[in-house]
Amino acid sequence: MRAGCALVTGVTGQDGSYLAELLLEKGYEVHGMVRRSSTENHERIAHLRGRIELHHADLLDQGSLVDCLRKSEPAEVYNLAAQSFVPTSWVQPNLTGEFTALGVTRLLEAVRMVDPAIRFYQASSSEMFGQVVEVPQKESTPFYPRSPYAVAKLYGHWITVNYRESYGIHAVSGILFNHESPRRGREFVTRKISETVARIALGLEDELQLGNVESKRDWGYAREYVDAMWRMLQGDQPRDYVIGTGVQHSVRECFEIAFDHVGLDPADFVRSDAALVRPAEVDTLLADSTRAKEELGWVAETSFRDLVIMMLESDLEAQERISGVRRGAAGTRVGA
């Protein structure tokens, strides 16, 4: 391994792109792992081209992971790759397990084979708490996963603990609660809200379809959360940490803030779609990040309202650019 060198799996995703930026700012040599496909989606890291080196590998292929580690020789590995959309995990539970659960094992095994001195970060999830047994949730809270995605994440979490305790690998898991940004995938509810409200405000769409609008989550800003990931790998002793804001909001609050920002009444546009309700719902998630604050010096700084407005403004600018329609122009519903 080479000091100051990091490998990020899932580098083309929301978290991966922010983490790559952070590591470059800290002077790291950054390598990213991407899957080979007929169509590349590198939109989130386009501005980093020439500053990071990309390697083709796949969490389903042990040999490609070993080869990727040998070529990049990282001192730190951040495993952010996964099938990460909860609804898809019910449609493709086996594939979700292969990527999100067994993929972690393959990568840890590659680390053990190539260089067990590599420090390893695993992206765990608040979804593992599922049907919560206590509020708020901290590192010692029992898990109760409620989706194939959450079950797979729980496997990835515990196999990371197992490799730490069995082989002495400096492996940590960040149990991150929901974290959003303008780079969030369009399939996630916060981004669906910000993009659809932007289109409604410009007169390009006339309704927003949602499932359970009363579910509550602890939502933070993804750019701040990748800093917590980095901090976790710098400690002398590997430990797992809950990362969140300590404040929760409902889906309803999210779209109310968005519609209010563009001067529209959500009652005119929001429609309920039973098909979007999960087979097994997670009603509430709320983080207790005391350990992260005390041991890592990490705290969330961006408020939920500011985050929603940030995402909405980004989508308004994008939709204006794509459509040619401007806010307040004739035919739009802004201020109507």
Coordinates of C-alpha atoms in Angstrom, one line a residue:
M1 CA 0.0 0.0 0.0
R2 CA 1.0 3.6 -0.5
A3 CA 0.4 6.3 2.1
G4 CA -1.9 9.1 1.0
C5 CA -3.6 6.8 -1.6
A6 CA -7.3 5.9 -1.5
L7 CA -9.6 3.7 -3.5
V8 CA -13.3 4.6 -3.6
T9 CA -15.8 2.1 -4.9
G10 CA -19.1 3.6 -6.1
V11 CA -17.1 6.7 -7.0
T12 CA -19.7 7.8 -9.6
G13 CA -22.4 8.0 -7.0
Q14 CA -23.5 10.9 -4.7
D15 CA -21.2 10.0 -1.8
G16 CA -18.4 8.8 -4.0
S17 CA -18.1 12.0 -5.9
Y18 CA -18.1 14.2 -2.7
L19 CA -15.6 11.9 -1.0
A20 CA -13.3 12.0 -4.0
E21 CA -13.4 15.8 -3.8
L22 CA -12.7 15.8 -0.1
L23 CA -9.7 13.4 -0.5
L24 CA -8.2 15.5 -3.3
E25 CA -8.5 18.6 -1.2
K26 CA -6.5 16.7 1.5
G27 CA -3.8 15.9 -1.0
Y28 CA -4.7 12.2 -1.6
E29 CA -4.0 10.3 -4.7
V30 CA -7.5 9.1 -5.5
H31 CA -8.5 6.0 -7.4
G32 CA -12.1 5.1 -8.2
M33 CA -13.7 1.7 -9.0
V34 CA -16.4 1.6 -11.7
R35 CA -18.3 -1.2 -13.3
R36 CA -17.7 -1.7 -17.0
S37 CA -20.9 -1.1 -19.0
S38 CA -22.0 -0.2 -22.5
T39 CA -23.1 3.2 -21.3
E40 CA -21.0 5.2 -18.8
N41 CA -22.7 7.5 -16.3
H42 CA -19.8 9.7 -14.9
E43 CA -21.8 12.9 -14.6
R44 CA -21.1 13.4 -10.9
I45 CA -17.3 13.1 -11.4
A46 CA -17.0 14.8 -14.8
H47 CA -15.3 17.8 -13.2
L48 CA -12.7 15.5 -11.6
R49 CA -11.5 13.9 -14.9
G50 CA -7.7 13.9 -15.0
R51 CA -7.5 14.2 -11.2
I52 CA -8.6 10.7 -10.3
E53 CA -7.7 7.3 -11.8
L54 CA -10.6 5.0 -12.7
H55 CA -10.4 1.1 -12.6
H56 CA -12.9 -1.3 -14.0
A57 CA -13.9 -3.9 -11.4
D58 CA -17.1 -5.5 -10.1
L59 CA -18.3 -6.5 -6.6
L60 CA -19.5 -9.7 -8.2
D61 CA -16.1 -10.7 -9.4
Q62 CA -13.4 -11.5 -6.8
G63 CA -10.6 -11.5 -9.3
S64 CA -11.3 -8.0 -10.6
L65 CA -11.3 -6.7 -7.0
V66 CA -7.9 -8.3 -6.3
D67 CA -6.5 -6.8 -9.5
C68 CA -7.9 -3.4 -8.7
L69 CA -6.2 -3.3 -5.3
R70 CA -2.9 -4.5 -6.7
K71 CA -3.0 -1.8 -9.4
S72 CA -4.0 1.1 -7.1
E73 CA -2.1 0.0 -3.9
P74 CA -4.3 2.1 -1.6
A75 CA -3.7 2.7 2.1
E76 CA -7.5 3.3 2.5
V77 CA -10.5 1.7 0.8
Y78 CA -14.0 3.3 1.0
N79 CA -16.7 0.8 0.0
L80 CA -19.6 2.9 -1.2
A81 CA -20.8 0.7 -4.0
A82 CA -24.1 -1.2 -3.6
Q83 CA -27.6 -1.6 -5.0
S84 CA -28.7 1.2 -2.8
F85 CA -32.4 1.9 -3.7
V86 CA -34.7 0.3 -1.1
P87 CA -37.8 -0.3 -3.4
T88 CA -35.6 -2.1 -6.0
S89 CA -34.4 -4.5 -3.3
W90 CA -37.9 -6.1 -3.3
V91 CA -37.9 -6.4 -7.1
Q92 CA -34.4 -7.7 -7.2
P93 CA -33.7 -9.2 -3.8
N94 CA -31.1 -11.8 -5.0
L95 CA -29.1 -9.2 -6.9
T96 CA -29.3 -6.8 -4.0
G97 CA -27.8 -9.5 -1.8
E98 CA -25.0 -10.2 -4.2
F99 CA -23.9 -6.6 -4.5
T100 CA -24.8 -5.2 -1.1
A101 CA -24.0 -8.2 1.1
L102 CA -21.6 -10.7 -0.5
G103 CA -19.9 -7.9 -2.4
V104 CA -18.6 -6.6 0.9
T105 CA -17.2 -10.0 1.7
R106 CA -15.4 -10.2 -1.7
L107 CA -13.8 -6.8 -1.2
L108 CA -12.8 -7.6 2.4
E109 CA -11.3 -10.9 1.2
A110 CA -9.4 -9.0 -1.5
V111 CA -8.0 -6.7 1.1
R112 CA -7.0 -9.7 3.3
M113 CA -5.3 -11.3 0.3
V114 CA -3.5 -8.3 -1.1
D115 CA -2.6 -6.3 2.0
P116 CA -4.4 -6.6 5.3
A117 CA -2.8 -3.4 6.5
I118 CA -5.2 -1.5 4.2
R119 CA -7.8 0.5 6.2
F120 CA -11.4 -0.3 5.2
Y121 CA -14.5 1.8 5.4
Q122 CA -17.9 0.1 4.9
A123 CA -21.0 2.2 4.1
S124 CA -23.7 0.8 6.5
S125 CA -27.1 2.2 6.7
S126 CA -29.7 3.5 9.2
E127 CA -32.2 1.2 7.4
M128 CA -30.7 -1.6 9.4
F129 CA -32.6 -0.3 12.4
G130 CA -35.8 -0.7 10.5
Q131 CA -38.7 -1.3 13.0
V132 CA -36.8 0.6 15.7
V133 CA -36.7 -0.8 19.2
E134 CA -35.6 2.5 20.7
V135 CA -35.6 6.2 19.8
P136 CA -33.1 7.7 19.0
Q137 CA -30.8 5.0 17.5
K138 CA -27.2 4.7 18.5
E139 CA -24.4 2.2 18.0
S140 CA -25.7 -0.2 20.6
T141 CA -29.3 -0.1 19.4
P142 CA -30.5 -3.6 18.2
F143 CA -31.1 -4.0 14.5
Y144 CA -34.4 -4.9 12.9
P145 CA -34.2 -4.7 9.1
R146 CA -37.4 -4.3 7.1
S147 CA -36.3 -4.7 3.5
P148 CA -34.0 -6.9 1.5
Y149 CA -31.7 -3.9 1.1
A150 CA -31.6 -3.5 4.9
V151 CA -30.9 -7.2 5.5
A152 CA -28.1 -7.1 2.9
K153 CA -26.6 -4.0 4.5
L154 CA -26.8 -5.7 7.9
Y155 CA -24.8 -8.7 6.5
G156 CA -22.2 -6.2 5.1
H157 CA -22.0 -4.5 8.5
W158 CA -21.5 -7.7 10.4
I159 CA -19.0 -9.2 8.0
T160 CA -16.9 -6.0 8.4
V161 CA -17.0 -6.5 12.1
N162 CA -16.1 -10.1 11.6
Y163 CA -13.0 -9.4 9.5
R164 CA -11.9 -6.7 12.0
E165 CA -12.1 -9.2 14.9
S166 CA -10.9 -12.3 13.0
Y167 CA -8.0 -10.9 10.9
G168 CA -7.1 -7.6 12.7
I169 CA -8.1 -5.5 9.6
H170 CA -8.6 -1.8 10.5
A171 CA -12.2 -2.0 9.3
V172 CA -15.0 0.4 10.3
S173 CA -18.6 0.8 9.5
G174 CA -20.4 4.2 9.2
I175 CA -24.1 3.8 10.1
L176 CA -25.2 6.8 8.1
F177 CA -28.7 8.1 8.3
N178 CA -30.3 9.6 5.2
H179 CA -28.1 12.1 3.5
E180 CA -29.0 14.1 0.5
S181 CA -27.7 16.7 -1.9
P182 CA -28.3 18.1 -5.5
R183 CA -26.3 15.0 -6.6
R184 CA -28.9 12.6 -5.1
G185 CA -30.3 10.0 -7.5
R186 CA -33.7 10.9 -9.0
E187 CA -35.3 7.8 -7.7
F188 CA -34.9 8.9 -4.0
V189 CA -37.8 10.7 -2.5
T190 CA -36.1 14.0 -1.6
R191 CA -34.7 14.4 -5.1
K192 CA -38.0 13.2 -6.7
I193 CA -39.6 16.0 -4.7
S194 CA -37.1 18.7 -5.6
E195 CA -37.0 17.9 -9.3
T196 CA -40.8 17.5 -9.7
V197 CA -41.5 20.7 -7.7
A198 CA -39.0 22.5 -9.9
R199 CA -40.8 21.2 -13.1
I200 CA -44.2 22.1 -11.6
A201 CA -43.0 25.6 -10.8
L202 CA -41.9 26.0 -14.5
G203 CA -45.2 24.6 -15.8
L204 CA -43.5 21.4 -17.1
E205 CA -45.4 19.0 -14.9
D206 CA -48.7 19.1 -13.0
E207 CA -48.5 16.5 -10.2
L208 CA -46.2 14.9 -7.6
Q209 CA -47.0 11.3 -6.8
L210 CA -45.8 10.0 -3.4
G211 CA -46.3 7.0 -1.1
N212 CA -46.2 7.3 2.7
V213 CA -45.8 11.0 3.3
E214 CA -45.8 10.6 7.1
S215 CA -42.7 8.5 7.4
K216 CA -40.0 10.4 9.3
R217 CA -36.2 10.4 8.7
D218 CA -33.1 12.1 10.0
W219 CA -31.9 13.9 6.8
G220 CA -28.5 15.6 6.5
Y221 CA -26.2 17.0 3.8
A222 CA -24.1 14.3 2.0
R223 CA -21.0 16.6 1.6
E224 CA -20.7 16.8 5.4
Y225 CA -21.2 13.1 5.8
V226 CA -18.2 12.1 3.7
D227 CA -16.1 14.0 6.1
A228 CA -17.3 11.7 8.8
M229 CA -16.3 8.7 6.7
W230 CA -12.7 10.1 6.4
R231 CA -12.5 10.8 10.1
M232 CA -13.5 7.3 11.0
L233 CA -10.5 5.8 9.2
Q234 CA -8.0 8.2 10.8
G235 CA -8.4 6.9 14.4
D236 CA -6.0 4.6 16.2
Q237 CA -8.7 2.0 17.0
P238 CA -11.3 1.0 14.5
R239 CA -14.9 1.6 15.7
D240 CA -18.3 1.9 14.2
Y241 CA -20.2 5.2 14.3
V242 CA -23.8 6.4 13.9
I243 CA -23.9 9.6 11.7
G244 CA -26.9 11.8 11.6
T245 CA -28.3 15.2 12.6
G246 CA -30.3 14.3 15.6
V247 CA -33.4 15.9 14.1
Q248 CA -36.1 14.2 12.1
H249 CA -38.6 15.4 9.5
S250 CA -41.4 13.8 7.5
V251 CA -41.7 13.5 3.8
R252 CA -44.7 15.8 4.1
E253 CA -42.5 18.5 5.6
C254 CA -40.0 18.1 2.7
F255 CA -42.5 18.8 0.0
E256 CA -44.2 21.6 2.0
I257 CA -40.9 23.4 2.2
A258 CA -40.2 22.9 -1.5
F259 CA -43.7 24.2 -2.6
D260 CA -43.6 27.1 -0.2
H261 CA -40.2 28.2 -1.7
V262 CA -41.8 28.5 -5.1
G263 CA -45.0 30.0 -3.8
L264 CA -47.3 27.1 -4.6
D265 CA -49.9 25.1 -2.5
P266 CA -48.9 21.4 -2.3
A267 CA -52.6 20.4 -2.0
D268 CA -53.0 21.4 -5.7
F269 CA -50.3 19.0 -6.9
V270 CA -49.5 16.2 -4.5
R271 CA -51.2 12.9 -5.2
S272 CA -51.1 9.6 -3.2
D273 CA -49.9 6.4 -5.0
A274 CA -50.4 3.2 -3.1
A275 CA -47.9 1.5 -5.4
L276 CA -45.2 3.6 -3.9
V277 CA -45.8 2.3 -0.3
R278 CA -43.2 -0.2 0.9
P279 CA -44.4 -3.8 1.6
A280 CA -42.8 -3.4 5.1
E281 CA -42.6 0.3 6.1
V282 CA -40.0 2.0 8.3
D283 CA -41.9 4.7 10.0
T284 CA -39.2 6.6 11.9
L285 CA -35.4 6.9 12.1
L286 CA -33.5 9.3 14.3
A287 CA -29.8 9.3 15.0
D288 CA -27.9 9.7 18.3
S289 CA -24.4 10.7 17.0
T290 CA -22.9 11.4 20.4
R291 CA -20.0 9.1 19.9
A292 CA -19.1 10.7 16.6
K293 CA -19.3 14.2 18.2
E294 CA -17.1 13.2 21.2
E295 CA -14.6 11.0 19.4
L296 CA -14.4 12.3 15.9
G297 CA -15.4 16.0 16.5
W298 CA -18.0 15.6 13.8
V299 CA -21.4 17.4 13.8
A300 CA -24.0 18.1 11.1
E301 CA -24.2 21.8 10.2
T302 CA -26.8 22.2 7.4
S303 CA -30.4 22.5 8.4
F304 CA -33.2 20.4 6.7
R305 CA -34.8 23.5 5.3
D306 CA -31.6 24.8 3.8
L307 CA -30.9 21.3 2.3
V308 CA -34.3 21.1 0.6
I309 CA -34.0 24.6 -0.8
M310 CA -30.5 23.9 -2.0
M311 CA -31.7 20.8 -3.9
L312 CA -34.7 22.7 -5.3
E313 CA -32.7 25.6 -6.5
S314 CA -30.2 23.2 -8.2
D315 CA -33.1 21.5 -9.9
L316 CA -34.7 24.7 -10.9
E317 CA -31.5 25.8 -12.6
A318 CA -31.1 22.5 -14.3
Q319 CA -34.7 22.4 -15.6
E320 CA -34.5 26.0 -16.8
R321 CA -31.3 25.1 -18.7
I322 CA -32.9 22.0 -20.2
S323 CA -36.3 23.4 -21.1
G324 CA -35.5 27.0 -21.8
V325 CA -38.3 28.0 -19.5
R326 CA -37.6 30.7 -16.9
R327 CA -39.1 31.2 -13.5
G328 CA -41.8 33.8 -13.6
A329 CA -42.1 33.7 -17.4
A330 CA -45.5 33.6 -19.1
G331 CA -47.2 30.3 -18.8
T332 CA -45.5 29.1 -15.6
R333 CA -47.3 28.7 -12.4
V334 CA -44.9 30.6 -10.2
G335 CA -46.9 32.9 -7.9
A336 CA -50.2 31.6 -9.3

